[in-house]
């Protein structure tokens, strides 16, 4: 028999029980699993005594004997112990200015930027934490945090969204404290965590063993407890989640050099030419097949880090007290003094750090099949509850697109686009290669009629409008007979007085802006 990680009992070829958890004494008659019992019931050893012909109980039960400080002998199942999410706290970095995502970050923090029609970027790491069983989460904020705080309150607080039991979700805003050093705002990712280091030493953090550092602007689905288990089994001080990379993209990332056991030896930030070739490693060490390893000989950091709590506190307070950034300072310097381990994540991952990457990642959701989908019954992506009605679609042709709930589409053509919540698109509109973020509220029929009578523009897209290669931010008002196509191929332009910017050749309609009838872009 064998007890699996998810507490199921299955036959084992070795005929052994790979047990779990914490046997307080040698003569107890039951096993305790995780923080509770096996499926709610105590597991009686008498069952195993009766069913076994062996006189030696040791042939049935294989465990690891450890001794605690008091000298008591304990039996522990290391596999289950290493997967206990209650001993992990997650810190999501959400305070960056997000200048590369401007103007989407003009009035909101980068993690609050809408994505996929109905979600926000912060929902990705939050959902990964929930699905991994991690219910202790801090979000560090600094710039334009009002909409992010509002979303977190609606989606992830007690009684109003996802219930966290004995855990918590707390936004930690940059703040000033007594003393000269306390007058500084966050100077970088590491400095942001340093300014709140005392939280990891208070009473409710007494059981925390590891601190998971996450970014608030990545798109991926990951079981963090697999990462934690690998970290603990390896004995690493710091683990870095990493992606295998091919030649075409490797020079866009910080690369790691590893030995034949996966230990990180050195870093190189966006190397080119000969420096890039020098960073090639044998990626079979991390679990890639030989064929994949030939195609992807580089290891790139995802910006997802796991620290032993004591190591993190030591690094931030004593070893590198002036280092402000994890990626460019703390991690490279720590490789020379601590045990850093690379962990392979060989799945979809995208850094939503620029207007171009945001645009392409959204449109990639419409592929058949998509490389990433927000829908997964086993590991769903959570967001705030809105109680919106189903979308109403009348006489409309939709091709390779996503239409979010609560939208109204009338006699239009939607092609390879993402349409956000509460969107209103009128007759004879053609939307192509467009990401429409939707609206925060509805206008009533009377309000719409009143606006039109006054020659003003309602929220949504007016009749006979043609739009392509465009991002339309929330609550935008686009009039009739408008053409947005960037036909001249302009790469960068500031036309904010007219309600839009052009970034990387993509037209971005500003939030709450108005595009007057007949405008040609």
Coordinates of C-alpha atoms in Angstrom, one line a residue:
X1 CA 0.0 0.0 0.0
X2 CA 1.1 3.6 -0.5
X3 CA -0.3 6.9 0.6
X4 CA 0.0 9.5 -2.1
X5 CA 0.5 13.2 -1.8
X6 CA -3.2 13.9 -2.0
X7 CA -3.9 11.5 0.8
X8 CA -5.2 8.6 -1.3
X9 CA -4.2 5.0 -0.4
X10 CA -3.1 3.0 -3.4
X11 CA -1.4 -0.3 -4.0
X12 CA 2.4 -0.2 -4.1
X13 CA 4.7 -2.5 -6.0
X14 CA 7.2 -2.4 -3.0
X15 CA 4.4 -3.2 -0.7
X16 CA 5.2 -0.3 1.6
X17 CA 3.3 2.5 3.1
X18 CA 5.0 5.8 2.3
X19 CA 3.2 7.6 5.2
X20 CA 2.8 11.1 6.1
X21 CA 3.1 13.5 8.7
X22 CA 3.7 13.8 12.3
X23 CA 3.7 10.8 14.7
X24 CA 4.1 12.4 18.1
X25 CA 5.5 9.2 19.7
X26 CA 6.7 5.8 18.7
X27 CA 3.8 3.9 20.1
X28 CA 0.9 5.9 18.8
X29 CA -1.7 3.9 17.0
X30 CA -2.5 6.4 14.3
X31 CA -0.9 8.7 11.7
X32 CA -1.7 12.4 11.4
X33 CA -1.8 13.8 7.9
X34 CA -0.8 17.4 7.2
X35 CA -2.7 19.5 9.7
X36 CA -5.7 17.1 10.0
X37 CA -6.5 13.5 9.6
X38 CA -6.6 11.3 6.5
X39 CA -9.8 12.2 4.8
X40 CA -11.1 13.3 8.2
X41 CA -10.5 9.9 9.9
X42 CA -7.6 8.5 11.9
X43 CA -5.6 5.8 10.1
X44 CA -5.5 2.7 12.4
X45 CA -2.3 0.7 12.2
X46 CA -4.2 -2.4 13.4
X47 CA -5.5 -2.7 9.8
X48 CA -2.0 -3.1 8.5
X49 CA -1.0 -5.5 11.3
X50 CA -3.9 -7.8 10.3
X51 CA -3.4 -7.6 6.6
X52 CA 0.3 -8.2 6.7
X53 CA 2.0 -11.6 7.2
X54 CA 5.3 -9.9 8.0
X55 CA 6.4 -9.9 11.6
X56 CA 8.4 -6.8 11.1
X57 CA 6.3 -3.5 11.0
X58 CA 9.3 -1.7 9.6
X59 CA 8.8 -3.6 6.3
X60 CA 5.4 -1.9 6.0
X61 CA 6.2 1.6 7.0
X62 CA 9.1 3.6 5.6
X63 CA 9.6 7.0 7.2
X64 CA 12.4 9.4 8.1
X65 CA 13.5 9.7 11.7
X66 CA 14.3 13.2 12.9
X67 CA 15.0 14.7 16.3
X68 CA 13.7 18.1 17.4
X69 CA 15.4 20.6 19.7
X70 CA 13.9 19.0 22.8
X71 CA 15.4 15.7 21.8
X72 CA 12.1 14.0 21.1
X73 CA 12.1 11.4 18.4
X74 CA 9.6 12.1 15.6
X75 CA 8.5 10.3 12.5
X76 CA 7.9 12.6 9.6
X77 CA 6.8 12.1 6.1
X78 CA 9.0 14.5 4.2
X79 CA 7.0 14.7 1.1
X80 CA 3.8 15.9 2.8
X81 CA 5.8 18.2 5.2
X82 CA 7.5 19.9 2.2
X83 CA 4.1 20.5 0.6
X84 CA 2.4 22.3 3.5
X85 CA 1.2 25.6 2.1
X86 CA 0.6 27.0 5.6
X87 CA 4.4 27.4 6.0
X88 CA 4.7 29.7 2.9
X89 CA 3.8 33.4 2.6
X90 CA 3.6 35.0 -0.8
X91 CA 4.7 38.6 -1.5
X92 CA 3.4 40.1 -4.8
X93 CA 5.3 43.1 -6.1
X94 CA 2.8 45.6 -7.4
X95 CA 4.4 48.9 -6.9
X96 CA 6.2 49.7 -10.1
X97 CA 5.4 52.8 -12.1
X98 CA 4.7 50.7 -15.2
X99 CA 6.1 53.3 -17.6
X100 CA 6.4 50.8 -20.5
X101 CA 2.7 50.1 -20.2
X102 CA 1.7 53.8 -20.3
X103 CA -0.9 55.0 -21.0
X104 CA -2.7 52.0 -19.6
X105 CA -1.0 52.8 -16.3
X106 CA -1.8 56.5 -16.4
X107 CA -4.4 56.2 -13.7
X108 CA -3.9 52.6 -12.4
X109 CA -1.1 50.4 -11.1
X110 CA 0.3 47.8 -13.5
X111 CA -1.2 44.8 -11.7
X112 CA -4.7 46.5 -12.0
X113 CA -4.5 46.6 -15.8
X114 CA -7.4 44.6 -17.3
X115 CA -6.6 41.5 -19.3
X116 CA -8.5 38.7 -21.1
X117 CA -11.8 40.7 -21.2
X118 CA -12.8 40.2 -17.6
X119 CA -9.7 39.9 -15.4
X120 CA -6.9 42.0 -14.1
X121 CA -3.2 41.1 -14.1
X122 CA -3.2 40.8 -10.3
X123 CA -5.7 37.9 -10.6
X124 CA -3.0 35.7 -12.1
X125 CA -0.6 35.4 -9.1
X126 CA -3.5 35.6 -6.7
X127 CA -5.3 32.7 -8.4
X128 CA -2.1 30.7 -8.6
X129 CA -1.7 31.2 -4.8
X130 CA -5.3 30.1 -4.2
X131 CA -5.0 27.1 -6.4
X132 CA -1.7 26.1 -4.7
X133 CA -3.3 26.4 -1.2
X134 CA -1.2 29.4 -0.2
X135 CA -3.6 31.7 1.8
X136 CA -1.1 34.2 3.2
X137 CA -0.5 36.9 0.7
X138 CA 0.9 40.4 0.8
X139 CA 0.7 42.9 -2.1
X140 CA 3.2 45.7 -2.1
X141 CA 1.9 48.9 -3.7
X142 CA 3.1 52.3 -4.4
X143 CA 2.0 54.0 -7.7
X144 CA -1.6 54.7 -8.6
X145 CA -2.9 52.0 -6.2
X146 CA -6.5 53.1 -5.8
X147 CA -8.0 50.8 -8.4
X148 CA -5.8 47.9 -7.4
X149 CA -6.8 48.3 -3.7
X150 CA -10.5 48.5 -4.8
X151 CA -10.2 45.3 -6.8
X152 CA -8.4 43.4 -4.1
X153 CA -11.1 44.5 -1.6
X154 CA -13.9 43.3 -3.8
X155 CA -12.4 40.0 -4.9
X156 CA -10.3 38.6 -2.1
X157 CA -11.5 39.8 1.3
X158 CA -13.6 37.9 3.9
X159 CA -17.2 37.4 3.1
X160 CA -17.2 39.3 -0.2
X161 CA -15.0 37.2 -2.5
X162 CA -12.7 34.3 -2.0
X163 CA -12.6 33.1 1.6
X164 CA -9.1 32.7 3.0
X165 CA -9.9 30.9 6.3
X166 CA -7.0 31.4 8.7
X167 CA -5.1 33.3 6.0
X168 CA -5.1 36.8 4.8
X169 CA -4.6 39.1 1.8
X170 CA -3.2 42.5 2.7
X171 CA -2.1 45.4 0.6
X172 CA 1.0 47.1 2.0
X173 CA 1.3 50.6 0.7
X174 CA 4.6 52.5 0.6
X175 CA 4.7 54.6 3.7
X176 CA 7.0 56.9 5.7
X177 CA 8.3 55.9 9.1
X178 CA 10.3 57.7 11.8
X179 CA 13.9 58.4 11.1
X180 CA 15.9 59.6 8.1
X181 CA 15.7 56.3 6.2
X182 CA 12.0 56.1 6.9
X183 CA 11.4 59.1 4.6
X184 CA 12.2 57.1 1.5
X185 CA 9.6 55.5 -0.7
X186 CA 10.3 52.0 -2.2
X187 CA 13.6 52.2 -4.1
X188 CA 13.1 48.8 -5.8
X189 CA 11.7 45.3 -5.3
X190 CA 14.1 44.3 -2.6
X191 CA 13.8 47.6 -0.8
X192 CA 10.0 47.3 -0.8
X193 CA 10.3 43.9 1.0
X194 CA 13.0 45.2 3.3
X195 CA 10.7 48.1 4.5
X196 CA 8.2 45.5 5.7
X197 CA 10.6 42.8 6.9
X198 CA 9.2 43.0 10.5
X199 CA 6.0 41.4 9.3
X200 CA 7.9 38.1 8.8
X201 CA 8.8 38.0 12.5
X202 CA 5.5 38.8 14.1
X203 CA 3.3 36.2 15.9
X204 CA 1.3 35.1 12.9
X205 CA 4.4 34.4 10.9
X206 CA 5.9 32.0 13.4
X207 CA 5.2 28.9 11.2
X208 CA 6.4 30.5 8.0
X209 CA 9.5 28.8 6.6
X210 CA 9.7 30.2 3.1
X211 CA 8.9 33.5 1.4
X212 CA 7.6 33.4 -2.2
X213 CA 8.4 36.6 -4.2
X214 CA 6.0 37.1 -7.2
X215 CA 5.5 39.7 -9.9
X216 CA 2.1 41.3 -10.5
X217 CA 2.5 41.6 -14.3
X218 CA 3.1 38.0 -15.6
X219 CA 0.6 35.7 -17.3
X220 CA 1.0 32.0 -16.5
X221 CA -0.6 29.2 -14.5
X222 CA 1.7 27.5 -11.9
X223 CA 1.4 25.3 -8.9
X224 CA 3.7 27.1 -6.5
X225 CA 3.8 24.1 -4.1
X226 CA 5.6 22.0 -6.7
X227 CA 8.2 24.8 -6.7
X228 CA 8.3 24.8 -2.8
X229 CA 8.7 21.1 -2.6
X230 CA 11.6 21.1 -5.1
X231 CA 13.2 24.0 -3.1
X232 CA 13.0 22.1 0.2
X233 CA 14.1 18.8 -1.2
X234 CA 17.2 20.4 -2.7
X235 CA 18.1 22.2 0.5
X236 CA 18.5 25.4 -1.5
X237 CA 18.7 28.8 0.3
X238 CA 17.1 30.5 -2.7
X239 CA 15.3 28.9 -5.7
X240 CA 14.6 30.7 -8.9
X241 CA 11.8 29.6 -11.3
X242 CA 13.2 29.5 -14.8
X243 CA 12.3 29.0 -18.4
X244 CA 14.2 27.1 -21.1
X245 CA 14.9 29.5 -23.9
X246 CA 16.0 29.2 -27.6
X247 CA 18.4 31.5 -29.4
X248 CA 15.7 33.8 -30.8
X249 CA 14.5 35.1 -27.4
X250 CA 17.3 34.3 -25.0
X251 CA 19.0 37.7 -25.4
X252 CA 15.9 39.5 -24.1
X253 CA 16.2 37.9 -20.7
X254 CA 18.6 37.6 -17.8
X255 CA 20.2 34.2 -18.2
X256 CA 21.7 31.8 -15.6
X257 CA 24.7 29.5 -15.8
X258 CA 24.1 26.2 -13.8
X259 CA 26.1 23.2 -12.9
X260 CA 25.1 19.5 -13.5
X261 CA 22.9 19.6 -10.4
X262 CA 21.0 22.7 -11.2
X263 CA 22.9 25.0 -8.9
X264 CA 23.1 28.5 -10.2
X265 CA 26.7 29.7 -10.7
X266 CA 26.4 33.0 -12.4
X267 CA 24.1 35.5 -14.2
X268 CA 24.3 37.5 -17.4
X269 CA 21.7 40.3 -18.1
X270 CA 20.5 40.2 -21.7
X271 CA 23.8 38.9 -23.3
X272 CA 24.5 39.2 -27.0
X273 CA 26.8 37.4 -29.4
X274 CA 29.7 35.5 -27.8
X275 CA 28.4 36.4 -24.3
X276 CA 25.1 34.7 -25.2
X277 CA 26.8 31.5 -26.4
X278 CA 28.8 31.4 -23.2
X279 CA 25.6 31.1 -21.2
X280 CA 24.4 27.9 -22.9
X281 CA 23.9 25.0 -20.5
X282 CA 22.8 21.4 -20.5
X283 CA 19.1 21.9 -19.8
X284 CA 18.5 18.1 -19.4
X285 CA 19.8 18.7 -15.9
X286 CA 16.4 20.4 -15.1
X287 CA 14.3 17.7 -16.8
X288 CA 14.1 18.6 -20.5
X289 CA 14.4 15.8 -23.0
X290 CA 17.5 15.7 -25.1
X291 CA 15.6 16.9 -28.2
X292 CA 14.2 19.9 -26.2
X293 CA 17.5 20.7 -24.7
X294 CA 19.1 21.0 -28.1
X295 CA 16.5 23.5 -29.1
X296 CA 16.5 25.4 -25.8
X297 CA 20.0 25.5 -24.4
X298 CA 19.5 28.6 -22.2
X299 CA 17.9 29.1 -18.8
X300 CA 16.1 32.5 -18.2
X301 CA 14.8 33.8 -14.9
X302 CA 11.0 34.3 -14.6
X303 CA 11.4 36.8 -11.7
X304 CA 9.7 34.3 -9.4
X305 CA 11.9 33.6 -6.3
X306 CA 11.6 31.5 -3.2
X307 CA 13.7 32.3 -0.1
X308 CA 14.2 30.5 3.2
X309 CA 12.7 33.1 5.6
X310 CA 15.9 33.4 7.7
X311 CA 18.1 33.8 4.6
X312 CA 15.8 36.5 3.2
X313 CA 15.9 38.5 6.4
X314 CA 19.7 38.1 6.7
X315 CA 20.3 39.2 3.1
X316 CA 18.0 42.3 3.4
X317 CA 19.1 43.5 6.8
X318 CA 22.7 42.4 7.1
X319 CA 24.4 41.0 4.0
X320 CA 23.2 43.4 1.3
X321 CA 21.4 46.2 3.3
X322 CA 21.8 48.7 0.4
X323 CA 20.7 46.5 -2.5
X324 CA 17.4 47.7 -3.8
X325 CA 16.5 45.2 -6.5
X326 CA 16.1 41.4 -6.5
X327 CA 16.8 40.7 -10.1
X328 CA 19.8 42.9 -10.8
X329 CA 21.4 43.0 -7.3
X330 CA 20.3 40.5 -4.7
X331 CA 20.1 37.4 -6.8
X332 CA 23.4 37.8 -8.8
X333 CA 25.3 38.7 -5.6
X334 CA 23.8 35.8 -3.6
X335 CA 24.9 33.2 -6.1
X336 CA 28.5 33.7 -4.8
X337 CA 27.6 33.1 -1.2
X338 CA 24.4 31.1 -0.9
X339 CA 23.0 27.9 -2.5
X340 CA 20.8 29.1 -5.4
X341 CA 18.9 26.5 -7.3
X342 CA 17.1 26.8 -10.7
X343 CA 13.7 25.3 -11.0
X344 CA 12.3 24.4 -14.4
X345 CA 8.9 25.8 -15.5
X346 CA 8.4 24.5 -19.0
X347 CA 5.0 25.9 -19.7
X348 CA 3.4 29.2 -21.0
X349 CA 4.7 32.3 -19.4
X350 CA 4.6 35.9 -20.6
X351 CA 5.9 39.1 -19.1
X352 CA 3.1 41.8 -19.7
X353 CA 5.5 44.6 -19.4
X354 CA 5.0 46.6 -22.6
X355 CA 2.1 47.8 -24.8
X356 CA 3.2 45.4 -27.5
X357 CA 3.4 42.3 -25.2
X358 CA 0.0 43.3 -23.6
X359 CA -1.6 43.5 -27.0
X360 CA -0.2 40.3 -28.4
X361 CA -0.9 38.3 -25.2
X362 CA -4.5 39.3 -25.3
X363 CA -5.0 38.5 -28.9
X364 CA -3.2 35.1 -28.4
X365 CA -6.1 34.1 -26.2
X366 CA -8.3 33.8 -29.3
X367 CA -6.1 31.1 -30.9
X368 CA -7.3 27.6 -31.6
X369 CA -6.3 26.2 -29.2
X370 CA -4.8 29.0 -27.2
X371 CA -1.4 28.5 -25.6
X372 CA -2.9 30.0 -22.4
X373 CA -6.5 29.9 -21.3
X374 CA -8.2 31.6 -18.4
X375 CA -10.5 28.7 -18.2
X376 CA -9.4 25.6 -16.3
X377 CA -12.0 23.8 -14.2
X378 CA -9.3 22.4 -11.9
X379 CA -7.3 25.6 -11.5
X380 CA -9.6 28.5 -12.3
X381 CA -8.6 32.1 -12.5
X382 CA -10.5 34.2 -9.9
X383 CA -11.6 37.8 -10.1
X384 CA -14.2 40.1 -8.5
X385 CA -17.8 39.1 -8.6
X386 CA -19.8 41.4 -10.9
X387 CA -23.2 39.7 -11.3
X388 CA -23.5 40.8 -14.9
X389 CA -26.1 39.4 -17.4
X390 CA -25.1 37.3 -20.4
X391 CA -24.1 39.3 -23.4
X392 CA -26.8 40.2 -25.9
X393 CA -25.7 39.6 -29.5
X394 CA -28.0 40.6 -32.4
X395 CA -27.2 40.1 -36.1
X396 CA -23.5 40.0 -35.4
X397 CA -20.7 38.0 -37.0
X398 CA -17.9 37.0 -34.6
X399 CA -14.7 35.3 -35.8
X400 CA -11.8 34.1 -33.6
X401 CA -12.8 36.5 -30.8
X402 CA -13.7 36.6 -27.0
X403 CA -16.8 38.4 -25.9
X404 CA -17.0 39.1 -22.2
X405 CA -20.2 39.1 -20.2
X406 CA -22.6 42.0 -20.0
X407 CA -21.9 43.3 -23.5
X408 CA -24.3 44.5 -26.2
X409 CA -23.4 43.8 -29.8
X410 CA -25.7 44.9 -32.7
X411 CA -25.2 44.0 -36.4
X412 CA -21.4 44.3 -36.2
X413 CA -18.4 42.3 -37.3
X414 CA -15.9 41.3 -34.6
X415 CA -12.7 39.7 -36.0
X416 CA -9.7 38.4 -34.0
X417 CA -10.5 40.7 -31.0
X418 CA -11.1 40.7 -27.3
X419 CA -14.2 42.5 -26.1
X420 CA -14.3 43.4 -22.4
X421 CA -17.2 43.5 -19.9
X422 CA -20.1 45.9 -20.4
X423 CA -19.0 46.8 -24.0
X424 CA -21.5 48.4 -26.3
X425 CA -20.9 48.1 -30.1
X426 CA -23.4 49.5 -32.5
X427 CA -24.4 48.6 -36.1
X428 CA -22.0 48.3 -39.0
X429 CA -18.9 48.5 -36.8
X430 CA -15.9 46.4 -37.9
X431 CA -13.5 45.5 -35.1
X432 CA -10.3 43.7 -36.1
X433 CA -7.1 42.9 -34.1
X434 CA -8.5 45.0 -31.3
X435 CA -8.4 44.7 -27.5
X436 CA -11.4 46.5 -26.0
X437 CA -11.2 46.7 -22.2
X438 CA -14.9 47.4 -21.7
X439 CA -16.6 49.7 -19.2
X440 CA -17.0 50.2 -15.5
X441 CA -20.7 51.0 -15.7
X442 CA -23.7 51.1 -18.0
X443 CA -25.5 54.1 -19.4
X444 CA -29.3 53.7 -19.5
X445 CA -31.2 54.0 -22.7
X446 CA -32.5 57.4 -21.6
X447 CA -29.0 58.6 -20.9
X448 CA -27.8 57.4 -24.3
X449 CA -30.7 59.1 -26.1
X450 CA -30.1 62.3 -24.2
X451 CA -26.4 62.3 -25.1
X452 CA -27.1 61.7 -28.8
X453 CA -29.7 64.5 -28.8
X454 CA -27.1 66.9 -27.5
X455 CA -24.5 65.8 -30.1
X456 CA -22.4 64.0 -27.6
X457 CA -21.0 60.5 -27.6
X458 CA -22.2 57.6 -25.4
X459 CA -19.8 55.0 -24.0
X460 CA -19.0 52.3 -26.6
X461 CA -18.5 52.4 -30.3
X462 CA -20.8 54.3 -32.6
X463 CA -22.3 53.2 -36.0
X464 CA -20.2 52.7 -39.1
X465 CA -16.9 52.8 -37.3
X466 CA -13.9 50.8 -38.4
X467 CA -11.1 49.9 -35.9
X468 CA -8.0 47.8 -36.2
X469 CA -4.7 47.3 -34.4
X470 CA -6.0 49.2 -31.4
X471 CA -6.4 49.0 -27.6
X472 CA -9.5 50.7 -26.3
X473 CA -9.3 51.5 -22.6
X474 CA -12.3 51.5 -20.3
X475 CA -15.2 53.9 -20.6
X476 CA -14.0 55.2 -23.9
X477 CA -16.6 57.0 -26.1
X478 CA -16.0 56.5 -29.8
X479 CA -18.3 58.3 -32.2
X480 CA -19.9 57.4 -35.5
X481 CA -18.0 57.0 -38.8
X482 CA -14.6 56.9 -37.1
X483 CA -11.7 55.2 -38.7
X484 CA -8.8 54.0 -36.4
X485 CA -6.2 52.1 -38.6
X486 CA -2.9 53.9 -38.3
X487 CA -2.7 53.7 -42.0
X488 CA 0.6 55.7 -42.1
X489 CA 2.4 53.2 -39.8
X490 CA 3.3 55.7 -37.1
X491 CA 5.2 54.0 -34.3
X492 CA 5.0 56.6 -31.5
X493 CA 2.7 59.6 -31.1
X494 CA 1.2 61.7 -28.3
X495 CA -2.2 62.9 -29.3
X496 CA -3.6 62.9 -25.8
X497 CA -5.5 66.1 -26.5
X498 CA -7.5 64.1 -29.0
X499 CA -7.9 61.1 -26.7
X500 CA -5.2 58.7 -27.9
X501 CA -1.6 57.7 -28.1
X502 CA 0.3 55.5 -30.5
X503 CA 2.8 53.1 -28.9
X504 CA 4.8 50.5 -30.9
X505 CA 2.5 51.1 -33.8
X506 CA -0.6 50.3 -31.7
X507 CA -3.3 53.0 -31.2
X508 CA -4.3 53.3 -27.6
X509 CA -7.6 55.1 -26.8
X510 CA -7.4 56.6 -23.4
X511 CA -9.6 55.7 -20.5
X512 CA -12.7 58.0 -20.2
X513 CA -11.7 59.8 -23.5
X514 CA -14.0 60.8 -26.3
X515 CA -13.2 60.3 -30.0
X516 CA -15.5 62.6 -31.9
X517 CA -17.7 61.6 -34.9
X518 CA -15.8 61.2 -38.2
X519 CA -12.3 61.3 -36.8
X520 CA -9.7 59.5 -39.0
X521 CA -6.6 58.1 -37.2

